[in-house]
Each structure stands twice: as structure tokens, then as C-alpha cells.
mmCIF file of C-alpha atoms in Angstrom:
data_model
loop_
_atom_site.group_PDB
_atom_site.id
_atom_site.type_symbol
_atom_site.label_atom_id
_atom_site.label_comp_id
_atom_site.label_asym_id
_atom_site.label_seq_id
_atom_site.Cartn_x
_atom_site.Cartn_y
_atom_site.Cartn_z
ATOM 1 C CA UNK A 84 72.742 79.918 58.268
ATOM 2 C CA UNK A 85 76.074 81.621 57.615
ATOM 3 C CA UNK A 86 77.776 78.564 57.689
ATOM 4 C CA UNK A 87 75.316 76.876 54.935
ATOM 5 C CA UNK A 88 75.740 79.986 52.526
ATOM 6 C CA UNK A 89 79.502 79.740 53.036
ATOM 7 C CA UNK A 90 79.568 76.022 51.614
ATOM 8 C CA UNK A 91 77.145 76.748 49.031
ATOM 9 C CA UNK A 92 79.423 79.447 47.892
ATOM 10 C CA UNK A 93 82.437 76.899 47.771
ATOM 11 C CA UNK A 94 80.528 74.207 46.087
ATOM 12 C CA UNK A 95 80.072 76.861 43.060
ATOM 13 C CA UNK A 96 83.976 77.608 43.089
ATOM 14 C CA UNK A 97 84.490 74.137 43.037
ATOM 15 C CA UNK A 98 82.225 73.723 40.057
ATOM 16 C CA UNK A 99 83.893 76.273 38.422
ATOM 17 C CA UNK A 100 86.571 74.504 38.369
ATOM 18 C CA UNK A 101 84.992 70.693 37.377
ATOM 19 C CA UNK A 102 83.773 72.433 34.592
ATOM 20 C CA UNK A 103 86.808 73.801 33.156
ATOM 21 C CA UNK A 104 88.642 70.645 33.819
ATOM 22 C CA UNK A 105 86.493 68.684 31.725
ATOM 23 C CA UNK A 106 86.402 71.849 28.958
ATOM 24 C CA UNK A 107 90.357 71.368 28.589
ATOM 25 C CA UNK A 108 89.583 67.083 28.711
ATOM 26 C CA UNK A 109 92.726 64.895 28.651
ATOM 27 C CA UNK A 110 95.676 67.098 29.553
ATOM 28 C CA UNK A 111 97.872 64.413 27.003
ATOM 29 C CA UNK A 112 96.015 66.039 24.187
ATOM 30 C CA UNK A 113 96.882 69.134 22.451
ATOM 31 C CA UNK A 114 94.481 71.914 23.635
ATOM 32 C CA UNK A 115 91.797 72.842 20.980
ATOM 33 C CA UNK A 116 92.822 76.842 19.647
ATOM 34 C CA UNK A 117 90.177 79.257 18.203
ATOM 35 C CA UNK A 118 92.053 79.022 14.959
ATOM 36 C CA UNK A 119 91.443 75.432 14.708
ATOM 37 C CA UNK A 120 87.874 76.152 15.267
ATOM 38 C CA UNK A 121 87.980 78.824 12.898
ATOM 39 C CA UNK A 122 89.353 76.609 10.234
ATOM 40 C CA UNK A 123 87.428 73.352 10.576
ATOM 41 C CA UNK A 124 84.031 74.313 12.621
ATOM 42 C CA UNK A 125 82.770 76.818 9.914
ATOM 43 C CA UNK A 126 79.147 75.595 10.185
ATOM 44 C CA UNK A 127 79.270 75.512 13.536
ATOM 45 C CA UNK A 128 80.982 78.933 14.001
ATOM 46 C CA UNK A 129 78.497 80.291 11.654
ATOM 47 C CA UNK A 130 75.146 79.227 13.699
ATOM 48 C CA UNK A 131 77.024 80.278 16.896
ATOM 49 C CA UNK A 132 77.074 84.237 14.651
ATOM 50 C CA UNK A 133 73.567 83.610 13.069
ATOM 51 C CA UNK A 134 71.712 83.214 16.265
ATOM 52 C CA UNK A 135 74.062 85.385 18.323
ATOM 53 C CA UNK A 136 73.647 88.474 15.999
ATOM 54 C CA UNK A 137 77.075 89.111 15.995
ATOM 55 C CA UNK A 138 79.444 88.817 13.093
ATOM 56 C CA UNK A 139 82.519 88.124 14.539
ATOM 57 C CA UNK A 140 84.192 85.042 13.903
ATOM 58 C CA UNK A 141 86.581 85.072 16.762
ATOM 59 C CA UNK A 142 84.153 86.111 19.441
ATOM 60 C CA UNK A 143 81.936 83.426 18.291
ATOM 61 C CA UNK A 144 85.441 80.189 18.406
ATOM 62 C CA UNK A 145 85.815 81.231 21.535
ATOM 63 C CA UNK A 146 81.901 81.212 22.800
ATOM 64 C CA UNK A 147 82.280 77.722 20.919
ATOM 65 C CA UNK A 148 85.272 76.793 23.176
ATOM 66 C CA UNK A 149 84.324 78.075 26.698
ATOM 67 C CA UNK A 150 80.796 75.892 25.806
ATOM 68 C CA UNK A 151 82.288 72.904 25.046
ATOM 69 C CA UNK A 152 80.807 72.788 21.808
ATOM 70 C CA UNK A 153 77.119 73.750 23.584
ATOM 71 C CA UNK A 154 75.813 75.540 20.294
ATOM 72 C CA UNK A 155 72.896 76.995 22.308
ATOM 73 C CA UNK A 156 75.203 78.581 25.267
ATOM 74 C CA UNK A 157 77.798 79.579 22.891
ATOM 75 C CA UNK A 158 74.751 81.862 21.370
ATOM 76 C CA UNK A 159 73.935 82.956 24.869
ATOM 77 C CA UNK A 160 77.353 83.821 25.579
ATOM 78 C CA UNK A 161 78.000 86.098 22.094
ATOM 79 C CA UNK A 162 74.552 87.492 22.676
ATOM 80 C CA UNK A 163 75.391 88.683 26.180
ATOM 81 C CA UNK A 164 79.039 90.311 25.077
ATOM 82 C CA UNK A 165 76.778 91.791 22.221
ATOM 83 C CA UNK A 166 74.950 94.003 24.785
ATOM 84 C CA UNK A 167 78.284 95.836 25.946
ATOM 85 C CA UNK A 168 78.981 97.215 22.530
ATOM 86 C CA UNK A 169 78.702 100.700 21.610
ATOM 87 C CA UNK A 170 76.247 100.795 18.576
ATOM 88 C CA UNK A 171 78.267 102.783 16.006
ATOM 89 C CA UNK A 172 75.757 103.174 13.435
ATOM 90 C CA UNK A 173 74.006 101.341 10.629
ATOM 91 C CA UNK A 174 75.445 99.688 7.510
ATOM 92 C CA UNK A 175 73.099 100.243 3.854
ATOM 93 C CA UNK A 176 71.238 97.377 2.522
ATOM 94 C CA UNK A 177 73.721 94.687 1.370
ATOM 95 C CA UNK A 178 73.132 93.913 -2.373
ATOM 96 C CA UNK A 179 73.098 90.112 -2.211
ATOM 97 C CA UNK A 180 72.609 90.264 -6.258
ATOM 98 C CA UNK A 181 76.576 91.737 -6.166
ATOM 99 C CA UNK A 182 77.838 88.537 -3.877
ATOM 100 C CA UNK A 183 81.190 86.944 -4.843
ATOM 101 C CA UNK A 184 79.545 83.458 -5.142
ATOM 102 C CA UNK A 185 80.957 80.176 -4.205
ATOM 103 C CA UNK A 186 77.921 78.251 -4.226
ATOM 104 C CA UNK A 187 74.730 79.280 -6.240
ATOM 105 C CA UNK A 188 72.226 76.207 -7.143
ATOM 106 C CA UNK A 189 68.250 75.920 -8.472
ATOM 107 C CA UNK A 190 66.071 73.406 -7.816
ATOM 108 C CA UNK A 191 63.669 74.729 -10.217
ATOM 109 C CA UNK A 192 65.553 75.384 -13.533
ATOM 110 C CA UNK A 193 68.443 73.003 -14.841
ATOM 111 C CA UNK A 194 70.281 75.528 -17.118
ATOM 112 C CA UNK A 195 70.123 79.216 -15.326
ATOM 113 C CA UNK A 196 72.755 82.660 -16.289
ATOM 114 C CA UNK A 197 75.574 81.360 -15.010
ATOM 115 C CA UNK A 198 75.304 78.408 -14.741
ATOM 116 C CA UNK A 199 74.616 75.875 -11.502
ATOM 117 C CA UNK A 200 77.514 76.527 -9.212
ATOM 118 C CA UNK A 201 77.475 73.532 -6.447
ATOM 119 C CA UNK A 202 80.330 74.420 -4.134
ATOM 120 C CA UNK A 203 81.203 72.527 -0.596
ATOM 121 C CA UNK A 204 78.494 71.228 -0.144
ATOM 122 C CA UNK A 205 77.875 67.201 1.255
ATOM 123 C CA UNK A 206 74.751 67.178 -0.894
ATOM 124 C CA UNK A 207 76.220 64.187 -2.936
ATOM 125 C CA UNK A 208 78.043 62.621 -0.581
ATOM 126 C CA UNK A 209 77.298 59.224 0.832
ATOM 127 C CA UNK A 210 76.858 60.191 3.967
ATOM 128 C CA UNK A 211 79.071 56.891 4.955
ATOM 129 C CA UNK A 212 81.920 57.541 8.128
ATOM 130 C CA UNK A 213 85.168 58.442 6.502
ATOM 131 C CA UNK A 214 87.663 57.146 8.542
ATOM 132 C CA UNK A 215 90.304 58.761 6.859
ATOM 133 C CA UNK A 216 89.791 61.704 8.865
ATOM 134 C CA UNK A 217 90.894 59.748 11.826
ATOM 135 C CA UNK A 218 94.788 60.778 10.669
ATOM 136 C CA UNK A 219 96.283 63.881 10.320
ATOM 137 C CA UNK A 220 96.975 64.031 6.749
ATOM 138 C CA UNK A 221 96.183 67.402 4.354
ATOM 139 C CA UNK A 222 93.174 67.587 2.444
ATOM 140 C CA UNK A 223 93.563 67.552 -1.748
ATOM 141 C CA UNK A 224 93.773 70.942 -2.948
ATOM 142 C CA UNK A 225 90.643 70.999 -4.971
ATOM 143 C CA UNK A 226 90.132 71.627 -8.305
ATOM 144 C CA UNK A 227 89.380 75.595 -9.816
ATOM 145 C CA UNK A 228 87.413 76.209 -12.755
ATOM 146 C CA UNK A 229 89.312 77.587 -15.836
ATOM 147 C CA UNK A 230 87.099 80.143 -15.985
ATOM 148 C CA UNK A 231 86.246 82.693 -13.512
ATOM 149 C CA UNK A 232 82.456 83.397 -12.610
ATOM 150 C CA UNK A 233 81.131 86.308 -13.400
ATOM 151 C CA UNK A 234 81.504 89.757 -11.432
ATOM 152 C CA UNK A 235 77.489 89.462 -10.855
ATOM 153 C CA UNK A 236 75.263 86.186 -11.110
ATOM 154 C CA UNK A 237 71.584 86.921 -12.069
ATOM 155 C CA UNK A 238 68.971 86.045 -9.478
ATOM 156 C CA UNK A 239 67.146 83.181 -11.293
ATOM 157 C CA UNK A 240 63.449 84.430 -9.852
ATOM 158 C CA UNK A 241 64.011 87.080 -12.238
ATOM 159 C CA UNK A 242 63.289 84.848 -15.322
ATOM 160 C CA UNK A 243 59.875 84.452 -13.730
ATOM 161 C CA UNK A 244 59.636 88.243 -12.909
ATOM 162 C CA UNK A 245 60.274 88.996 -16.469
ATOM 163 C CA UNK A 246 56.955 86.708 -17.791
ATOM 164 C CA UNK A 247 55.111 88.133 -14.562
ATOM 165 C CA UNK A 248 54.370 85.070 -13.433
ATOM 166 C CA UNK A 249 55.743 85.893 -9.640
ATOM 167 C CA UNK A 250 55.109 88.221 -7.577
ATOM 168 C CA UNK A 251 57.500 91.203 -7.798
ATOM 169 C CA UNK A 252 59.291 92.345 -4.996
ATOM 170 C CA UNK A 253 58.476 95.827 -4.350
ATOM 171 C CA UNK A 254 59.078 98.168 -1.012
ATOM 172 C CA UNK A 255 56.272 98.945 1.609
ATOM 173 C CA UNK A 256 54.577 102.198 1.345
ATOM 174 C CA UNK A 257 57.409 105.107 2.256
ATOM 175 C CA UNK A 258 59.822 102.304 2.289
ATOM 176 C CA UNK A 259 60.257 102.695 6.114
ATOM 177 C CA UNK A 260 63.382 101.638 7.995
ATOM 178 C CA UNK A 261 63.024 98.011 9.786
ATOM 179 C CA UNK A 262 62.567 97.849 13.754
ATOM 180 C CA UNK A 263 65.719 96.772 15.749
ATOM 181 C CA UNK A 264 64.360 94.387 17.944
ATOM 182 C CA UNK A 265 67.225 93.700 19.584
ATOM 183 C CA UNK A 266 66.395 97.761 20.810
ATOM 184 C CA UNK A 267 62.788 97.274 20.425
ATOM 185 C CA UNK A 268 59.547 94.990 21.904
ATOM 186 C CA UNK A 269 58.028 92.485 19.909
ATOM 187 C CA UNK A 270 54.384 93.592 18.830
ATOM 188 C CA UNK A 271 51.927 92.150 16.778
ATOM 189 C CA UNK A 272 50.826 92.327 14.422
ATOM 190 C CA UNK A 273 54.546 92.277 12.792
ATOM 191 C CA UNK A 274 55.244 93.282 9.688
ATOM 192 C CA UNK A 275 57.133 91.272 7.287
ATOM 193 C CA UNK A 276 60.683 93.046 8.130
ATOM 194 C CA UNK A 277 60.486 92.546 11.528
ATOM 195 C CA UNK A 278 59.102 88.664 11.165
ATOM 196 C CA UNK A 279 62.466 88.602 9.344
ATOM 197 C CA UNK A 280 64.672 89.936 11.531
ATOM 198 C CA UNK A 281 63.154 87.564 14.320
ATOM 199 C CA UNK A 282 63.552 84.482 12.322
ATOM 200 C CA UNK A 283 67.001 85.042 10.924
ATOM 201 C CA UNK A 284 68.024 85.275 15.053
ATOM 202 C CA UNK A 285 65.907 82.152 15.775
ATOM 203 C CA UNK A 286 67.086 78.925 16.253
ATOM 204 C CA UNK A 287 67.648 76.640 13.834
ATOM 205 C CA UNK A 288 66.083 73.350 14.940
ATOM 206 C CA UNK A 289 63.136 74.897 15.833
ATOM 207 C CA UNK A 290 62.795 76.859 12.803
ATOM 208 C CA UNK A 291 63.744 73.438 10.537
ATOM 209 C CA UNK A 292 60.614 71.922 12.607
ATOM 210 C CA UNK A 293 58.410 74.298 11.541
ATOM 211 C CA UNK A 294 59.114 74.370 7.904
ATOM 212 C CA UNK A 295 58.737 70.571 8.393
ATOM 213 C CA UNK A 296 55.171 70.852 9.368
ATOM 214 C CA UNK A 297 54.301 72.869 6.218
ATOM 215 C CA UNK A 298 55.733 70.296 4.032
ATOM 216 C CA UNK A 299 53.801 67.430 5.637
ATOM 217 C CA UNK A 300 50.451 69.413 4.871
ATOM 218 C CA UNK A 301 50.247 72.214 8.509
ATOM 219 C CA UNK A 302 50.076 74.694 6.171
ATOM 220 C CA UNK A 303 49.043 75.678 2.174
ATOM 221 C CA UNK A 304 52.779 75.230 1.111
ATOM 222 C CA UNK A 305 54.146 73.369 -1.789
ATOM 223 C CA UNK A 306 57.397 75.083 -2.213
ATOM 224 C CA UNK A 307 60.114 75.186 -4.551
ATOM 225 C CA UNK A 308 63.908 76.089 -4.370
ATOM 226 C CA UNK A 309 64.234 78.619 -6.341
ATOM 227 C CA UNK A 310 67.858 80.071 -5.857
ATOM 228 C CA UNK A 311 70.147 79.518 -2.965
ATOM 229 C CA UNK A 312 73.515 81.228 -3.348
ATOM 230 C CA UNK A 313 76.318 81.466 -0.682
ATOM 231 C CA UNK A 314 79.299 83.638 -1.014
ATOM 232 C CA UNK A 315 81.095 87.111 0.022
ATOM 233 C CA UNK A 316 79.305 90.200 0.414
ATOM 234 C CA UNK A 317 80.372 93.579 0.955
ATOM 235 C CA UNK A 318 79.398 95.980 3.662
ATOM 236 C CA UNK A 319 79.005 99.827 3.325
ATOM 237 C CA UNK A 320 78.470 102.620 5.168
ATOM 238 C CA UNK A 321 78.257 106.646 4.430
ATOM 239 C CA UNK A 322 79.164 108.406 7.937
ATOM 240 C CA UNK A 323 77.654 111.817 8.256
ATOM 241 C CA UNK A 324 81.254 113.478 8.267
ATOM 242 C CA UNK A 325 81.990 112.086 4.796
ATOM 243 C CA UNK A 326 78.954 111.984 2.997
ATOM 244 C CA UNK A 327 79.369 109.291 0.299
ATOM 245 C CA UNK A 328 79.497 105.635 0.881
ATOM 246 C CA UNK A 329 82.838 103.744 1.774
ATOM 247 C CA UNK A 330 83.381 99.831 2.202
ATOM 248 C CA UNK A 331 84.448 98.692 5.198
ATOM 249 C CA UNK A 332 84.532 94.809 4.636
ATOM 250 C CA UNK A 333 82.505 91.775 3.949
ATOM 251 C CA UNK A 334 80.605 88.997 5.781
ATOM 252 C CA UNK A 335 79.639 85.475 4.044
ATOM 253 C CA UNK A 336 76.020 85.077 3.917
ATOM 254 C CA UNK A 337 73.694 82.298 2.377
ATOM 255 C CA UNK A 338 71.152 83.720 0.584
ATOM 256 C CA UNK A 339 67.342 81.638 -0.302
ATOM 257 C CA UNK A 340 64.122 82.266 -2.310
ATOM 258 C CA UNK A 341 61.565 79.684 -2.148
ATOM 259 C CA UNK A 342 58.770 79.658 -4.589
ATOM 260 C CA UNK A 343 55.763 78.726 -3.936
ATOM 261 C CA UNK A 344 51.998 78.510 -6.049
ATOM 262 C CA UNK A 345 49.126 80.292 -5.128
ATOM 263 C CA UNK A 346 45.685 79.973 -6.232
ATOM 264 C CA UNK A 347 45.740 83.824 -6.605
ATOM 265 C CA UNK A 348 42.391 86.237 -4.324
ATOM 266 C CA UNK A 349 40.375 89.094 -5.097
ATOM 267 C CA UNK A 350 43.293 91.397 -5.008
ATOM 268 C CA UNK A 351 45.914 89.719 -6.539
ATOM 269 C CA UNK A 352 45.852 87.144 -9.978
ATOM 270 C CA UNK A 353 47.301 83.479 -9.486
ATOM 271 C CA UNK A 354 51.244 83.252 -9.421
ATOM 272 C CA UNK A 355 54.328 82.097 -7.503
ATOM 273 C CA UNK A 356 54.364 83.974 -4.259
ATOM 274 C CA UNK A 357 57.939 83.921 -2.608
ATOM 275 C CA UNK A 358 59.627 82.787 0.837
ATOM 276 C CA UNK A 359 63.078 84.653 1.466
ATOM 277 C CA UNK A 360 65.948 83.451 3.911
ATOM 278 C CA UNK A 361 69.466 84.692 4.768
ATOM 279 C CA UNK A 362 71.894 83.601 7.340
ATOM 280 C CA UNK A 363 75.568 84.519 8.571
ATOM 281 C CA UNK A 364 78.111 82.151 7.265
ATOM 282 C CA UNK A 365 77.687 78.627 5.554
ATOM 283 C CA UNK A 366 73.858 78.108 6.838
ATOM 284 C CA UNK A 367 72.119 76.483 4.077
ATOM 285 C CA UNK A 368 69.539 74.616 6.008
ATOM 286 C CA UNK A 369 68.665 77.735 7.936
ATOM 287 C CA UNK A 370 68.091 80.026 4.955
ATOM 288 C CA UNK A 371 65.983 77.470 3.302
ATOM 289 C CA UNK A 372 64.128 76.920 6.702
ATOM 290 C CA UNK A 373 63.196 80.655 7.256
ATOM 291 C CA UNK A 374 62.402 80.919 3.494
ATOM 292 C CA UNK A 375 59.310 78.108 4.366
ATOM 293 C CA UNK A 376 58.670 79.609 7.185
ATOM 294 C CA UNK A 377 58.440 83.489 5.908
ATOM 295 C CA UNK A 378 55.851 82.512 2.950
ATOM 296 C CA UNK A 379 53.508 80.249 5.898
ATOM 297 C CA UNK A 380 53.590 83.425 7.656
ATOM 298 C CA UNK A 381 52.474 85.553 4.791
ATOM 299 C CA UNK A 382 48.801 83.564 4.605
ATOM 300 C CA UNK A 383 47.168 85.943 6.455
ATOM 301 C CA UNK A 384 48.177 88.591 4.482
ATOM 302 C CA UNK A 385 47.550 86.599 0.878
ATOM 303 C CA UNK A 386 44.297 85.683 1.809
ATOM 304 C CA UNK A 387 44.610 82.336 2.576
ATOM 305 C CA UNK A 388 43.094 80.348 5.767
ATOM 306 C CA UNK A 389 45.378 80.270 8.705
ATOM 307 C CA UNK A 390 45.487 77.136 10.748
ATOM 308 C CA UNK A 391 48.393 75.540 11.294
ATOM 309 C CA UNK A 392 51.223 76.494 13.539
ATOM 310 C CA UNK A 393 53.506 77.492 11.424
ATOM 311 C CA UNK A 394 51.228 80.409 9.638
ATOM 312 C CA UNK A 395 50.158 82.489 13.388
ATOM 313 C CA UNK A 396 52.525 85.084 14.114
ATOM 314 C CA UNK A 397 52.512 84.547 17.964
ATOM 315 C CA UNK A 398 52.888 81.119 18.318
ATOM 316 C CA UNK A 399 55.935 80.995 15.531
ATOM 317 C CA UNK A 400 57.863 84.232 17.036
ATOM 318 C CA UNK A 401 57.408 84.234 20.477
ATOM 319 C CA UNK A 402 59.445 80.765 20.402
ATOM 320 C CA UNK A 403 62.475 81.444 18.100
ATOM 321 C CA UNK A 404 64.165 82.105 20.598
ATOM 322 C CA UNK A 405 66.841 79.633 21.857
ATOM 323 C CA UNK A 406 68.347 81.659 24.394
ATOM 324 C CA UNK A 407 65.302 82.909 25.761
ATOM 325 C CA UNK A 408 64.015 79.156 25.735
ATOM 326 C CA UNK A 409 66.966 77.699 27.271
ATOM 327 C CA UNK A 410 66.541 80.054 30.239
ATOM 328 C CA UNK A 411 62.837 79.197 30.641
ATOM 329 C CA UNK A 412 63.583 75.302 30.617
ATOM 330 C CA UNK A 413 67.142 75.232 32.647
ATOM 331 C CA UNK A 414 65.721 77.540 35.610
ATOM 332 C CA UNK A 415 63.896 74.371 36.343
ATOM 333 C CA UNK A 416 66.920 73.266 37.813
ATOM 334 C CA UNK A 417 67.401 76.662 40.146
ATOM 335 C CA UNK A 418 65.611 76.439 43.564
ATOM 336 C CA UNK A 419 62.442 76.183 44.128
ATOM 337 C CA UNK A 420 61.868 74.791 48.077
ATOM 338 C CA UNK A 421 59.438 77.251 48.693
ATOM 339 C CA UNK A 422 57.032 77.077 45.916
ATOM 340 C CA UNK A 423 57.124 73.306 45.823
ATOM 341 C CA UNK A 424 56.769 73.516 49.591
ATOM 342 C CA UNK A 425 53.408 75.486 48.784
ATOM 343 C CA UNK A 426 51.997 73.217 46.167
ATOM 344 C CA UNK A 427 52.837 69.943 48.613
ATOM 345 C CA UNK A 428 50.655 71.221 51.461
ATOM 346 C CA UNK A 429 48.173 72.303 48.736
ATOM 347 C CA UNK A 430 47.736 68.640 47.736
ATOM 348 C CA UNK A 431 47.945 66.817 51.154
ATOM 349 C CA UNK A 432 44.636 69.392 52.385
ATOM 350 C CA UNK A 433 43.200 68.064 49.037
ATOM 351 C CA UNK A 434 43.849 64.554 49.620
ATOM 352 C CA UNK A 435 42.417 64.832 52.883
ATOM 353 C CA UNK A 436 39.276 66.839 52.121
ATOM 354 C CA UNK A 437 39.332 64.330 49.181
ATOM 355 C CA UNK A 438 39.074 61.324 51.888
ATOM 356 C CA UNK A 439 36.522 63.089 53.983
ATOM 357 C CA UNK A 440 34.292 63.455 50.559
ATOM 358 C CA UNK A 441 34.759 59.681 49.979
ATOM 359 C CA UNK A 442 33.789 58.608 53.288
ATOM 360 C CA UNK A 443 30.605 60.963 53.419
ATOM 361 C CA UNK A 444 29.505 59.199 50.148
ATOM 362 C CA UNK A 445 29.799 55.893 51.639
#
């Protein structure tokens, strides 16, 4: 027994080792450095933060790098050095309407304040291989506008809010602080704070699924972009010991309102109703995935039938969550001699009470 523990224990060393091996690849190669992946994996670095719930752009390169690239582990890895921080205290509410905007585009009106700002974005791209990028030459400095933006870009939802013709957006009752579920269990029925918090952790291709379905008809949705902006926010906080607010940086965020029609219900007159996303970093798809997601799960609470997937609380929150769900699927591979040991004997007395059935019959 000793002897078989002893080996198992050098087998995992010696995986250890395989594994960072084939991290660093061909040792004629430079070695990848977080800066690189800093510089030229932004999207990637950016769902690494998103899901991770950590804003931290070198933490996250280097989750990136010790995964190989693994998106998914790379999460699990922030999210488990994100448990061994102090919690200092809580930033205020970050005005998204004050963002320093490098991207800001409508899908609903063609000529909004400010004008459509499209940014780096692959949108109108080909989508063909370039295989320029197979040298090392320097990208074109790109062209800047000879006119500054403004200070403050106008949410374009508000040209509906002025006619009344969409729902306003107004505080709960008391206007109560959010949960922290990364402090606090999930319970349901969750209210529409806390359904965001758990979707703007959740993972992406499961979330871009869902808003899927409620496109192809799982859900009464027939949504509209209404404004996605990307750009610079900046982060406050008032410690107790000062007693006014002070700035102590910024994070990039991407920012999404979906609009979507309803029929209207006894308590409320037909308008656009609204689906809201926001993700760390350069996370366009995200945003506009939550956004579909957020107004399916708002049915209940409109008045509308629920029956697809996408629109029940449990179903869509209980499986955001790709670390959990890795963990659930890869302990498969753990093991399990004794349980399957159990079911095996299970089936052979079956089969065999099974055969003494059949030949009773006969």
C-alpha cells in the first residue's frame, strides 16, 4: 500500500513537470511575457477579469500564461487568488454616462448626440486570414479625429425617455445596497441587482447561448441595440477618515442597453422595456449577451408568460457559472473505483434476477 501511494505521489511530480514543459513549448522560441499578453490578448485578458471578478490586468496575463491560454482555468485561477484578498471597502456607483469613450455605436438611430463612434472593432472586417501578421512588422499608427469627443456622450435611450416611450429607469424602493454574492448564497427569488451581478461573472459562451435561444423565438424577445459604448471609467471612493469622495483610478468597461417592445399589462402602458449589460475590458459580445438575457429574465416580473429557458431564474443562474461547471464535469476524471465498483455488482444481480425472470416466463 505504501509503496503504491509513493508512486502515485511521483507520477503527480512528474506531471507537474510535463505540464510546464509543454506551457514553455519549443525552448528555440522566445518565451511568451505578461506584457506581450497585456498588449496583444486584450479580449482575452479582459474575459479572464470579467469572469474572474478581479480587475487586475496583470494577475489575470499571468492566469492566462500558467493556463496555456485555458480561458476557463485562467478564471479559476484569478478567482481562487481573489479569495486571499483583504476586502478594503466599496467603491460608489461608477457613472458610465461620464466614460471617456472610444467606441459608442446604435443600432437603432443613425444620427445620435455625438455622433456614431465605431472604434476597434472587426465589425467590418472580412473576416478573411491576414497573413501579414505572420511577420513581425509594426502596425500603422491609426488615424485621430481632428476633433476631440466630447467630455460626456449622451445615452441615446434618453431620446426615448424624453417622449416616454421607454420605460424609465428608476431605483427600487429605499434604493437598497446590492448583495455580494461572492460573500453571500444565491436565493430565489433574485432580484434584478443580484441577477446582474451573477450574469456579469457568468460565462460567456453560455450566456451567448442563451441570448441565442431568445432570438430564435425561446422567449418574447425582439430586441434592439440601443447603445453600446466602451471606454475609460473612473473609480471613487469616500473613506470614513476623509469624508468626501477621492478618485483612485479607472477600469475600461463596455457598457449595453438593449431595447426591446412590449405589448404593455394592467400595470404598466405599452413601451420599450430595457435589457442592460456591462463587462470588464473590451467585452462587447458579453455585454450585449447579458443585456438579452437580463430583459428574458424580467418576464415574470412584466407580466409576460414564462417558458423558455432563458426567462426561469433557476435554471439560467444556477449555471453561469464556468468555474463551478468545470469542477462538476472534470471531477469525472478523479477516482471513482468504489462507486463504480457498487453500481457494477448492482447490475450483474440485475442481469441475473433479469435471466431468472426470463426463464420463469418461458
Amino acid at each position: 500500500m505504501y509503496v503504491a501511494v509513493k508512486g502515485g505521489e511521483t507520477a503527480i511530480l512528474n506531471s507537474y513537470e510535463l505540464l510546464a514543459a509543454d506551457r514553455r513549448g519549443d525552448q528555440d522560441t522566445p518565451e511568451l511575457t505578461l506584457a506581450q499578453i497585456k498588449g496583444q490578448m486584450r479580449l482575452a485578458l479582459a474575459r479572464v477579469m470579467q469572469e474572474g471578478s478581479l480587475y487586475d490586468e496583470d494577475l489575470a496575463a499571468l492566469a492566462l500564461k500558467q493556463a496555456s491560454g485555458d480561458a476557463t482555468e485562467a478564471v479559476f485561477l484569478l478567482r481562487a487568488f481573489r479569495t486571499t484578498l483583504p476586502r478594503l471597502g466599496y467603491s460608489l456607483p461608477l457613472d458610465t454616462a461620464a466614460m471617456r469613450v472610444r467606441r459608442r455605436v446604435s443600432g437603432t438611430f443613425k444620427d445620435v448626440p455625438g455622433g456614431q463612434v465605431l472604434g476597434p472593432t472587426p465589425d467590418y472586417t472580412q473576416r478573411l486570414l491576414d497573413f501579414d501578421l505572420t511577420g513581425s512588422d509594426n502596425a500603422p499608427s491609426p488615424t485621430l479625429a481632428k476633433q476631440p469627443l466630447p467630455e460626456r456622450l449622451h445615452c441615446v435611450l434618453d431620446v426615448l425617455g424624453s417622449e416616454g416611450l421607454i420605460e424609465p429607469e428608476r431605483p427600487a424602493d429605499g434604493d437598497p445596497a446590492p448583495k455580494d454574492l461572492t460573500r453571500e448564497p444565491l436565493m430565489f427569488p433574485a432580484d434584478r441587482p443580484t441577477r446582474l451581478q451573477n450574469l456579469a461573472r457568468g460565462d460567456e459562451g453560455y450566456l451567448l447561448g442563451l441570448a441565442y435561444s431568445t432570438q430564435r423565438g425561446y422567449a418574447e424577445s425582439h430586441p434592439f441595440a440601443g447603445e453600446i459604448r466602451m471606454g475609460e471609467v473612473a473609480v471613487t471612493v469616500c473613506p470614513e477618515e476623509l469624508g468626501f469622495e477621492i478618485e483612485i483610478g479607472e477600469v475600461t468597461l463596455t457598457e449595453c442597453q438593449m431595447i426591446n417592445q412590449f405589448a404593455g399589462s394592467r400595470t404598466a402602458p405599452p413601451q420599450f422595456t430595457r435589457g442592460y449589460g456591462l463587462s470588464f475590458g473590451e467585452g462587447e459580445r458579453k455585454a450585449m449577451a447579458m443585456a438579452l438575457v437580463d430583459r428574458s429574465l424580467r418576464a415574470a416580473e412584466l407580466g409576460e408568460d414564462v417558458h423558455a429557458p432563458a426567462q426561469q431564474q433557476e435554471f439560467v443562474l444556477y449555471h453561469t457559472d464556468n468555474v463551478e461547471a468545470s469542477g462538476f464535469v472534470q471531477h469525472l476524471k478523479l477516482p471513482h473505483y468504489v462507486d463504480f465498483q457498487a453500481e457494477l455488482s448492482l447490475i450483474r444481480t440485475l442481469r441475473k434476477q433479469f435471466a431468472r425472470n426470463q426463464e420463469n416466463e418461458q
